[in-house]
């Protein structure tokens, strides 16, 4: 075969293969386009677009007076689409890039105009479709300014501005009740405080937004209103916190912790009748020696309450008729060893023969232990069952999480010791109770025996409409008999009047009732040692004692400077807070006595300005009979002072005797006369008699003295 023919065959074969391959490609293209087109289009869409969750604006948390405690503030991430007409068009970009760079530099203050200019040009060269302008998020006000910048002001599509809204949680009062308010953190599985407990209400309902994948693996929002679902904002929470009382509690507690070098402490102020917590403060000492709100000790810190538990002990003894207030007991000089049991000690070494009332006022551990040991040794169940009837072994079922189940032992408990446990429980050991659980019992005494669970949230609202309201749950309508209740009130008041804190409350403007508690804290390796740094001090009570409105508990843990006794550490905090709450709550003050004017001389007045006169009489507690005042004739009645308004008529000389200068000038001037005044004081004489008809513009001389 010739070389030429061989070459032609090879060429024809190659050309034929190319034609076959081309035909196959065309057929496949037609198949993909027309037969499988819908399938591949759908797949392409799923790979390049998706729906992104849009978080709703979280609801607000308000104080009881509607002061804002927590709110969501919108902030904005700003991205640029360099493919938008404003950036893509050379003339538009070059004419505005310098001025835009200057504006961005002034707004963000992190780069020079030259650096922003270079950054904009580089981003345009790379044709970035979703370039983050700056890591710092903008406020709403800053965003409005940004939209006015060169290029951006061309509009939503031409300006290339892509704005993504984000919500940031803000506490307007900073650290005020911050632990109780709580927080929601993406890194924390369970949110804490009110933010966590009412997350279902506060979080709202998330929306969705269509986004598209762009270069670099970023997802850019697609402006398609039909495919977007707007988020539903969260509901608002109305808490029971009083901002002023919360501020007082935190300020006083923090100052005491600092002066005593304590490890931590807490305060709870509660309204007696409603169970609404008006203030709850918790502070922890940091490594730097500062105090911050880190843990909610009032709710979660369960431990030995110490002598504040004597309230429950004496209630049980009185209610079961084991003792009475005048029952005598030997304090043994503050040292007594229970047979086969522990050595019981008092702070005082002068407690010998005394009544139960005196023993309670002096907080004698010996007396409490002997009373309980003698009364219940043969039947300890009688004591523990009575404590359980006070519901001290049950959770309060609070509205926020973190409350542990209290531990109040009974003879079936694994750690029950027949010789030790009963007398130790008498004065607040061998148990675990939180401060708020202890306060609930004191509040029950103040509330005439009605025990209620404290609440922190009173209402939930959405768009101003009430969704749900909350009231305190009644735990026990009557914790003890009225007779026992009267005795316990008498004992608690006696602590303040005659006991170990009487000097502290000596000059108080209100009456108070309460009980101190100083408890040793067990050291894991050494047990209950004598280290003064291992004490917890507390004071629980209520005020005013005769008609209680507020109950309060104060706990200061491990004071390291000065005294470790509750009367010196915790009680002063109670007193200082109570002083300021009493001063701020005008409802606690008796109404001022209204003095009615009868057949007595009226206070000397300058006639004329009715509004000013009413203010003066109001300050003097003089009751007016009518709403007006007369400048010429005040009537003395048994019901008050009858007033009529001073009148004048143009062209007729008014009566100005008895007025001050400013009122006389005002009245005569409005009547149309010129005035010459002589002297000082009140008007004694006027040159023209009242009621005279003289031409307007005439001069009238008034003599003041």
XYZ file of C-alpha atoms in Angstrom:
705
model
C 0.000 0.000 0.000
C 1.315 3.407 -0.956
C 2.293 5.849 1.688
C -0.261 8.369 0.421
C -3.169 5.932 0.762
C -2.077 4.924 4.230
C -2.031 8.544 5.381
C -5.506 9.226 3.934
C -7.018 6.225 5.742
C -5.609 7.443 9.033
C -6.925 10.957 8.449
C -10.415 9.697 7.538
C -10.451 7.460 10.590
C -9.445 10.266 12.927
C -11.961 12.616 11.367
C -14.715 10.011 11.728
C -13.906 9.480 15.366
C -14.081 13.223 15.926
C -17.503 13.348 14.239
C -18.759 10.456 16.355
C -17.470 12.113 19.550
C -19.051 15.447 18.554
C -22.354 13.746 17.841
C -22.218 12.027 21.238
C -21.543 15.344 22.963
C -24.462 16.993 21.180
C -26.782 14.127 22.059
C -25.707 14.239 25.713
C -26.139 18.009 25.818
C -29.661 17.650 24.480
C -30.353 14.910 27.026
C -29.071 16.995 29.914
C -30.843 20.087 28.691
C -34.226 18.684 27.801
C -34.545 15.271 29.456
C -32.703 15.754 32.774
C -32.847 19.551 32.927
C -35.265 19.831 35.848
C -33.248 17.359 37.933
C -29.905 19.126 37.484
C -31.413 22.574 37.953
C -32.844 21.504 41.296
C -29.502 20.016 42.349
C -27.634 23.159 41.331
C -30.041 25.241 43.347
C -29.535 23.143 46.492
C -25.767 23.354 46.161
C -25.623 27.133 45.649
C -28.528 28.337 47.800
C -30.003 27.479 51.151
C -32.246 28.859 53.857
C -30.462 30.419 56.797
C -32.036 30.838 60.226
C -32.655 34.448 61.283
C -32.793 34.813 65.051
C -35.636 36.852 66.489
C -35.036 39.899 68.657
C -35.192 38.609 72.218
C -37.759 40.057 74.574
C -36.945 42.602 77.259
C -36.692 42.004 80.987
C -38.160 44.777 83.113
C -38.019 45.676 86.795
C -41.256 45.956 88.758
C -41.408 49.707 87.964
C -40.801 48.960 84.244
C -37.163 50.032 84.359
C -35.278 48.122 81.666
C -33.011 45.408 83.094
C -32.113 43.569 79.869
C -32.793 44.275 76.217
C -31.624 43.348 72.724
C -29.848 46.072 70.763
C -29.575 45.622 66.980
C -26.079 45.764 65.526
C -25.064 45.376 61.908
C -22.411 43.480 59.980
C -21.676 45.318 56.725
C -20.505 43.548 53.540
C -19.781 44.920 50.053
C -20.773 43.509 46.669
C -17.996 44.663 44.358
C -20.009 43.476 41.379
C -22.719 46.063 42.015
C -23.000 48.889 39.425
C -21.614 51.472 41.835
C -18.316 49.573 42.109
C -18.291 47.897 38.701
C -18.577 51.144 36.700
C -15.109 52.694 36.337
C -16.284 56.297 36.170
C -18.538 55.991 39.230
C -15.930 54.130 41.264
C -12.985 56.398 40.410
C -15.033 59.529 41.071
C -16.096 58.405 44.561
C -13.436 56.040 45.929
C -11.301 58.760 47.532
C -14.193 60.426 49.358
C -15.572 57.010 50.391
C -12.198 56.035 51.871
C -12.118 59.264 53.896
C -15.633 58.642 55.265
C -14.855 55.043 56.207
C -11.685 56.125 57.989
C -13.631 58.706 59.999
C -16.324 56.166 60.918
C -14.220 53.178 61.937
C -11.041 55.012 63.002
C -8.909 51.912 62.391
C -7.241 52.740 59.047
C -6.058 55.813 57.235
C -7.960 57.046 54.161
C -5.046 55.848 52.027
C -5.287 52.338 53.482
C -9.040 52.197 52.908
C -8.533 53.443 49.354
C -6.075 50.622 48.646
C -8.353 48.056 50.333
C -11.355 49.105 48.212
C -9.340 48.895 44.983
C -7.975 45.429 45.860
C -11.433 44.109 46.729
C -12.799 45.490 43.435
C -9.968 43.901 41.481
C -10.808 40.510 43.032
C -14.507 41.109 42.246
C -15.474 40.056 45.783
C -19.239 39.652 46.054
C -19.483 39.536 49.850
C -16.502 41.403 51.290
C -16.696 42.160 55.026
C -16.207 45.886 55.380
C -15.056 45.829 59.011
C -15.194 43.423 61.924
C -16.700 46.065 64.170
C -20.460 46.011 64.093
C -22.326 49.255 63.571
C -25.119 50.728 65.646
C -28.359 51.760 63.990
C -27.326 55.408 64.037
C -23.964 54.592 62.449
C -25.691 52.504 59.785
C -27.901 55.438 58.826
C -24.775 57.571 58.403
C -23.050 54.840 56.383
C -25.905 54.710 53.889
C -25.209 58.371 53.044
C -21.579 57.697 52.055
C -20.453 57.990 48.406
C -21.423 54.961 46.245
C -23.503 53.507 49.108
C -26.078 56.271 48.662
C -26.797 55.022 45.135
C -29.301 52.627 46.662
C -29.834 49.077 47.774
C -28.731 47.429 44.532
C -26.404 49.930 42.855
C -24.548 50.863 46.054
C -23.411 47.297 46.753
C -24.148 47.539 50.480
C -25.194 44.249 52.122
C -26.339 44.650 55.737
C -26.863 41.694 58.083
C -28.607 42.501 61.365
C -27.403 40.878 64.592
C -28.838 41.317 68.091
C -26.650 41.955 71.120
C -27.935 41.529 74.683
C -27.423 44.610 76.843
C -27.913 45.186 80.595
C -28.618 48.929 80.990
C -27.821 48.791 84.728
C -24.627 46.772 84.113
C -24.037 44.467 87.105
C -27.355 45.209 88.815
C -28.964 41.796 89.539
C -26.924 40.416 86.641
C -26.763 36.873 88.011
C -30.514 36.755 88.557
C -31.181 38.178 85.110
C -28.788 35.555 83.751
C -27.564 35.199 80.194
C -27.792 33.171 77.022
C -24.425 32.120 75.646
C -23.860 29.967 72.573
C -21.002 28.256 74.431
C -23.202 27.344 77.390
C -25.727 24.570 76.889
C -28.191 25.763 79.530
C -28.804 29.472 79.904
C -29.030 30.684 83.514
C -31.284 33.015 85.471
C -34.445 34.502 84.035
C -32.907 34.404 80.564
C -32.745 30.626 80.820
C -35.928 29.925 82.756
C -38.106 31.908 80.362
C -36.172 31.283 77.176
C -39.254 29.911 75.416
C -40.940 33.273 75.853
C -37.936 35.587 75.520
C -36.343 33.946 72.467
C -39.316 34.452 70.168
C -39.649 32.529 66.897
C -36.784 32.427 64.399
C -37.322 33.363 60.764
C -35.510 32.233 57.628
C -33.552 33.963 54.876
C -32.503 32.674 51.436
C -28.713 32.878 50.970
C -26.478 32.015 48.028
C -22.960 30.625 47.977
C -20.372 33.031 46.579
C -16.634 32.849 46.025
C -14.671 31.862 49.098
C -17.422 29.626 50.465
C -19.371 32.548 51.914
C -23.136 32.751 51.910
C -24.698 36.009 50.733
C -28.355 36.934 51.412
C -30.582 36.864 48.363
C -33.101 39.674 48.383
C -36.179 37.626 47.697
C -39.035 38.733 49.909
C -41.309 35.887 48.844
C -38.879 33.273 50.141
C -38.168 34.950 53.485
C -39.973 34.424 56.797
C -39.735 37.310 59.223
C -38.733 36.372 62.792
C -41.243 36.889 65.598
C -39.834 38.955 68.442
C -39.767 37.471 71.926
C -42.137 38.339 74.772
C -41.225 40.699 77.599
C -40.684 39.575 81.197
C -41.849 41.776 84.078
C -39.741 40.826 87.082
C -40.348 41.629 90.748
C -36.973 43.351 91.177
C -37.015 46.937 92.435
C -34.075 48.773 90.878
C -33.573 51.130 93.820
C -33.723 48.361 96.438
C -31.455 46.161 94.338
C -28.909 48.953 94.136
C -29.099 49.467 97.906
C -28.663 45.754 98.627
C -25.654 45.419 96.330
C -23.965 48.557 97.604
C -24.328 47.676 101.300
C -23.417 43.993 100.878
C -20.374 44.739 98.748
C -19.082 47.284 101.255
C -19.421 44.795 104.127
C -17.745 41.987 102.205
C -14.858 44.285 101.398
C -14.449 45.469 105.003
C -14.575 41.923 106.417
C -12.547 40.258 103.646
C -15.279 37.641 103.238
C -15.223 34.930 100.599
C -18.752 35.554 99.370
C -22.167 36.702 100.505
C -25.764 37.258 99.514
C -28.864 39.278 100.398
C -32.519 38.622 99.584
C -35.222 41.230 100.223
C -38.771 39.919 99.817
C -42.228 41.424 100.141
C -44.008 39.545 102.911
C -47.577 39.346 101.595
C -46.819 38.674 97.921
C -43.561 36.717 98.068
C -42.155 39.011 95.385
C -38.377 39.323 95.608
C -37.484 43.000 95.487
C -33.706 42.539 95.625
C -31.328 39.597 95.392
C -27.596 40.304 95.547
C -24.738 37.803 95.301
C -21.017 38.563 95.347
C -17.919 36.363 95.068
C -14.369 37.411 95.857
C -12.138 37.082 92.788
C -8.420 36.262 92.717
C -7.746 39.984 92.338
C -9.626 40.706 95.582
C -12.641 42.288 93.872
C -16.263 41.254 94.294
C -18.355 40.196 91.314
C -21.656 38.443 90.708
C -20.669 34.938 89.611
C -22.921 32.504 91.477
C -26.449 32.868 92.833
C -25.677 31.807 96.410
C -29.114 32.814 97.680
C -30.725 30.151 95.519
C -28.077 27.455 95.157
C -25.730 27.535 98.178
C -27.076 24.919 100.601
C -25.319 24.456 103.923
C -25.719 24.459 107.694
C -27.866 27.528 108.492
C -26.674 27.760 112.091
C -28.720 29.560 114.704
C -31.219 31.042 112.259
C -32.642 27.498 112.267
C -33.575 27.923 115.924
C -36.769 29.530 114.646
C -37.881 26.094 113.370
C -36.678 24.370 116.541
C -38.583 26.612 118.937
C -41.668 26.539 116.695
C -41.672 22.746 116.947
C -41.160 22.833 120.737
C -43.928 25.401 121.271
C -46.386 23.831 118.834
C -46.018 20.394 120.455
C -46.240 21.911 123.946
C -42.797 20.676 124.968
C -41.829 24.026 126.463
C -43.189 27.543 126.893
C -41.493 30.936 126.712
C -40.967 30.971 130.490
C -39.631 27.397 130.736
C -36.327 27.490 132.626
C -33.122 25.912 131.339
C -29.558 25.841 132.666
C -27.087 27.176 130.135
C -24.195 25.661 132.084
C -22.027 28.678 131.524
C -22.011 28.134 127.778
C -20.434 24.648 127.856
C -22.373 21.394 127.962
C -21.604 17.869 126.783
C -24.576 15.842 125.632
C -24.423 12.335 127.222
C -22.519 10.204 124.706
C -22.857 13.160 122.368
C -21.025 16.313 121.321
C -19.711 19.204 123.375
C -22.081 22.150 122.865
C -20.659 25.670 123.223
C -22.057 29.180 123.406
C -20.253 32.394 122.568
C -21.285 33.757 125.975
C -19.895 32.173 129.130
C -22.462 33.733 131.456
C -25.530 31.713 130.438
C -26.818 29.795 133.449
C -30.453 29.586 134.566
C -32.633 31.414 132.066
C -36.032 31.255 130.392
C -36.568 29.862 126.899
C -37.231 33.405 125.729
C -33.937 34.628 127.137
C -32.115 31.618 125.683
C -33.493 32.436 122.227
C -32.572 36.111 122.535
C -29.030 35.226 123.589
C -28.847 32.534 120.884
C -27.791 29.842 123.328
C -26.791 26.649 121.524
C -26.673 24.798 124.837
C -30.292 25.674 125.621
C -31.584 24.686 122.182
C -29.690 21.384 122.203
C -30.847 20.487 125.742
C -34.465 21.397 124.994
C -34.535 19.184 121.894
C -32.507 16.341 123.411
C -34.716 16.175 126.509
C -37.968 16.444 124.535
C -37.278 14.143 121.603
C -34.498 11.707 122.472
C -36.945 8.845 122.914
C -38.945 9.811 119.835
C -36.810 11.777 117.343
C -39.416 11.201 114.614
C -41.722 13.594 116.435
C -39.182 16.379 115.955
C -38.236 15.619 112.355
C -41.862 15.099 111.303
C -42.686 18.526 112.713
C -39.828 20.058 110.743
C -41.175 18.334 107.642
C -44.596 19.849 108.320
C -42.867 23.207 107.863
C -41.853 21.893 104.365
C -38.199 22.520 105.155
C -37.265 19.306 103.341
C -38.884 20.400 100.069
C -37.805 22.619 97.210
C -39.518 25.983 96.868
C -40.025 25.253 93.143
C -38.585 28.593 92.126
C -39.086 30.176 88.741
C -35.397 29.869 87.892
C -33.166 26.817 88.001
C -30.359 26.025 90.426
C -32.265 25.265 93.628
C -31.057 22.068 95.336
C -33.266 19.778 97.375
C -32.777 20.687 101.053
C -31.409 18.056 103.393
C -33.151 17.768 106.762
C -32.303 14.399 108.320
C -34.581 11.893 109.999
C -33.788 8.675 111.906
C -33.784 6.703 108.638
C -31.005 8.840 107.138
C -27.760 6.900 106.617
C -25.728 9.445 108.570
C -28.148 9.674 111.499
C -26.403 9.296 114.841
C -28.652 8.667 117.802
C -26.440 10.688 120.159
C -25.146 13.440 117.891
C -27.632 14.311 115.132
C -30.659 15.374 117.199
C -28.912 17.959 119.439
C -26.833 19.229 116.505
C -29.953 19.805 114.410
C -31.461 21.853 117.239
C -29.151 24.763 116.491
C -28.770 24.419 112.742
C -26.216 21.715 111.909
C -26.418 18.307 110.217
C -28.493 19.765 107.350
C -28.286 21.639 104.054
C -30.638 24.562 103.474
C -30.245 27.539 101.113
C -30.649 31.141 102.318
C -33.855 31.576 100.308
C -35.344 28.373 101.722
C -34.574 29.629 105.234
C -36.065 33.029 104.452
C -39.336 31.409 103.357
C -39.900 30.206 106.940
C -39.185 33.627 108.447
C -41.502 35.181 105.880
C -44.220 32.735 106.949
C -44.004 34.010 110.536
C -44.208 37.600 109.297
C -47.137 36.589 107.073
C -49.211 35.321 110.030
C -48.290 31.698 109.390
C -48.947 31.607 105.639
C -45.929 30.108 103.893
C -45.511 31.032 100.224
C -42.891 30.332 97.577
C -40.883 33.395 96.518
C -41.322 34.619 92.939
C -39.068 36.612 90.628
C -41.421 37.063 87.658
C -44.910 38.484 87.971
C -45.998 38.878 84.355
C -45.208 38.043 80.734
C -46.262 40.464 78.011
C -46.203 40.385 74.240
C -46.695 43.630 72.333
C -47.993 45.208 75.525
C -50.629 42.538 76.116
C -50.508 40.216 79.104
C -49.744 36.613 78.158
C -49.449 35.169 81.652
C -49.430 36.385 85.247
C -47.836 34.742 88.269
C -48.619 34.760 91.956
C -46.790 33.135 94.826
C -47.695 29.498 95.377
C -49.071 28.790 98.852
C -46.901 26.084 100.401
C -48.722 25.920 103.728
C -51.656 28.152 104.716
C -50.741 27.804 108.402
C -47.335 26.531 109.485
C -48.205 26.559 113.183
C -50.908 27.510 115.648
C -51.729 31.140 116.355
C -50.449 30.701 119.902
C -47.076 29.477 118.647
C -47.014 32.229 116.055
C -47.497 34.891 118.715
C -44.716 33.410 120.835
C -42.284 33.272 117.916
C -43.005 36.869 116.953
C -42.370 37.872 120.544
C -39.064 35.967 120.588
C -37.880 37.407 117.259
C -38.703 40.930 118.393
C -36.934 40.199 121.668
C -33.690 39.445 119.817
C -33.763 42.980 118.415
C -34.959 44.687 121.593
C -33.104 42.707 124.270
C -30.806 40.236 122.543
C -27.385 40.312 120.935
C -28.279 43.018 118.368
C -30.206 45.426 120.590
C -27.480 48.090 120.442
C -27.547 47.964 116.638
C -31.295 48.708 116.408
C -31.438 51.019 119.419
C -32.214 54.234 117.499
C -34.061 52.731 114.529
C -37.144 54.618 113.322
C -38.978 51.346 112.809
C -39.421 48.077 114.688
C -37.766 44.900 113.458
C -37.650 41.198 114.320
C -35.038 38.625 113.444
C -32.427 36.098 114.435
C -28.658 35.843 114.088
C -26.840 32.747 112.942
C -23.131 31.950 113.239
C -22.265 28.531 111.819
C -18.919 26.800 111.570
C -18.065 25.585 108.092
C -16.688 22.076 107.958
C -13.160 21.671 106.629
C -12.984 18.578 104.449
C -9.778 17.382 106.146
C -10.144 18.686 109.702
C -13.889 18.816 110.264
C -15.289 21.694 112.346
C -12.170 23.447 113.525
C -11.729 26.558 115.558
C -10.447 28.618 112.643
C -12.212 31.977 112.717
C -11.998 32.140 108.934
C -14.301 29.123 108.641
C -17.569 30.679 109.764
C -20.746 31.650 107.984
C -22.705 34.507 109.513
C -26.342 35.254 108.799
C -29.262 37.344 109.940
C -32.873 36.673 108.934
C -35.906 38.694 109.904
C -38.570 41.172 108.874
C -39.681 44.783 109.352
C -41.623 46.703 110.542
C -42.261 44.159 113.275
C -45.850 45.197 114.072
C -47.053 45.206 110.471
C -44.354 43.466 108.415
C -43.949 44.446 104.781
C -40.467 43.104 104.016
C -38.536 40.034 105.066
C -34.799 39.742 104.484
C -31.887 37.383 104.923
C -28.197 38.298 104.870
C -25.408 35.725 104.608
C -21.695 36.541 104.773
C -19.380 33.583 104.268
C -15.897 33.268 105.778
C -15.177 36.796 107.049
C -11.406 37.028 107.515
C -11.046 40.483 109.112
C -12.514 41.579 112.427
C -15.325 39.685 114.128
C -16.775 36.412 112.847
C -20.046 36.766 114.810
C -23.318 37.328 112.943
C -24.303 40.204 115.255
C -21.214 42.098 114.064
C -21.053 40.963 110.425
C -24.450 40.043 108.953
C -26.840 42.017 111.192
C -25.339 45.429 110.286
C -26.006 44.688 106.612
C -29.645 43.916 107.439
C -29.941 47.140 109.438
C -28.374 49.395 106.788
C -30.511 47.988 104.008
C -33.666 48.135 106.138
C -32.918 51.769 107.045
C -32.737 52.818 103.410
C -35.688 50.716 102.283
C -37.792 52.178 105.089
C -36.767 55.700 104.084
C -37.517 55.049 100.396
C -40.871 53.295 100.849
C -43.295 56.080 101.690
C -46.034 53.521 102.283
C -44.267 52.505 105.509
C -44.481 56.015 106.952
C -47.579 57.065 108.887
C -49.683 59.705 107.166
C -48.965 63.225 108.474
C -51.554 64.661 110.806
C -53.793 67.163 108.997
C -54.346 70.279 111.058
C -57.798 71.729 110.552
C -58.224 75.430 111.165
C -60.984 76.071 113.643
C -61.569 79.157 115.742
C -57.881 80.036 115.733
C -55.824 82.691 114.053
C -54.900 81.975 110.452
C -51.255 81.889 109.389
C -50.173 85.293 108.148
C -50.265 85.362 104.356
C -49.533 87.634 101.453
C -52.650 87.782 99.353
C -52.458 87.270 95.637
C -50.780 84.226 94.054
C -53.223 81.400 94.697
C -50.948 78.566 93.559
C -48.124 79.662 95.847
C -50.507 80.079 98.761
C -51.880 76.583 98.326
C -48.354 75.174 98.367
C -47.599 76.978 101.621
C -50.777 75.729 103.279
C -50.087 72.205 102.056
C -46.625 72.270 103.655
C -48.182 73.502 106.894
C -50.814 70.727 106.688
C -53.573 73.356 106.696
C -56.548 72.024 104.779
C -58.328 74.394 102.383
C -62.094 74.009 102.113
C -62.342 75.128 98.504
C -59.950 75.147 95.565
C -59.506 78.909 95.285
C -58.180 81.740 97.386
C -59.411 85.234 97.951
C -56.976 88.107 98.186
C -59.528 90.165 100.080
C -61.354 87.859 102.436
C -60.243 84.500 103.911
C -63.027 82.754 105.783
C -62.216 80.841 108.987
C -64.294 77.656 109.177
C -64.214 74.489 111.229
C -63.631 72.451 108.077
C -60.717 74.407 106.699
C -59.981 77.660 104.872
C -62.441 78.699 102.181
C -60.691 80.370 99.262
C -61.859 82.509 96.350
C -59.790 83.766 93.442
C -58.691 87.411 93.488
C -60.339 89.209 90.526
C -59.754 92.501 88.743
C -61.637 94.508 86.101
C -60.049 96.786 83.526
C -60.617 100.463 84.445
C -61.588 99.662 88.039
C -58.978 99.975 90.789
C -58.440 96.553 92.394
C -57.787 95.880 96.069
C -54.072 95.182 96.545
C -53.711 95.736 100.282
C -52.031 92.743 101.921
C -50.320 91.632 98.710
C -46.643 91.335 98.077
C -45.028 93.693 95.584
C -44.938 91.246 92.654
C -48.620 90.345 93.027
C -49.654 93.997 93.407
C -47.700 95.003 90.288
C -49.260 92.128 88.367
C -52.856 92.952 89.394
C -52.593 96.733 88.914
C -50.705 96.320 85.660
C -53.354 93.999 84.231
C -56.018 96.507 85.282
C -54.231 99.080 83.104
C -52.505 101.317 85.666
C -48.950 102.527 86.179
C -47.536 101.775 89.602
C -45.063 103.551 91.877
C -44.007 101.515 94.892
C -42.498 102.844 98.122
C -41.069 100.837 101.021
C -40.839 97.050 101.318
C -42.935 94.182 102.598
C -46.677 93.921 102.024
C -48.940 96.654 100.602
C -50.274 98.698 103.502
C -51.928 101.525 101.568
C -52.841 102.429 97.991
C -53.353 105.988 96.688
C -56.659 105.144 95.010
C -59.377 103.292 96.875
C -60.386 99.856 95.688
C -63.411 100.005 93.388
C -62.648 103.534 92.142
C -63.168 104.108 88.418
C -60.260 106.068 87.003
C -58.842 106.186 83.455
C -56.450 103.456 82.338
C -52.837 104.639 82.353
C -53.272 106.602 85.584
C -50.550 106.379 88.231
C -51.274 104.631 91.518
C -48.869 104.859 94.427
C -48.647 101.900 96.797
C -46.993 102.012 100.207
C -45.337 98.794 101.438
C -44.316 97.998 104.985
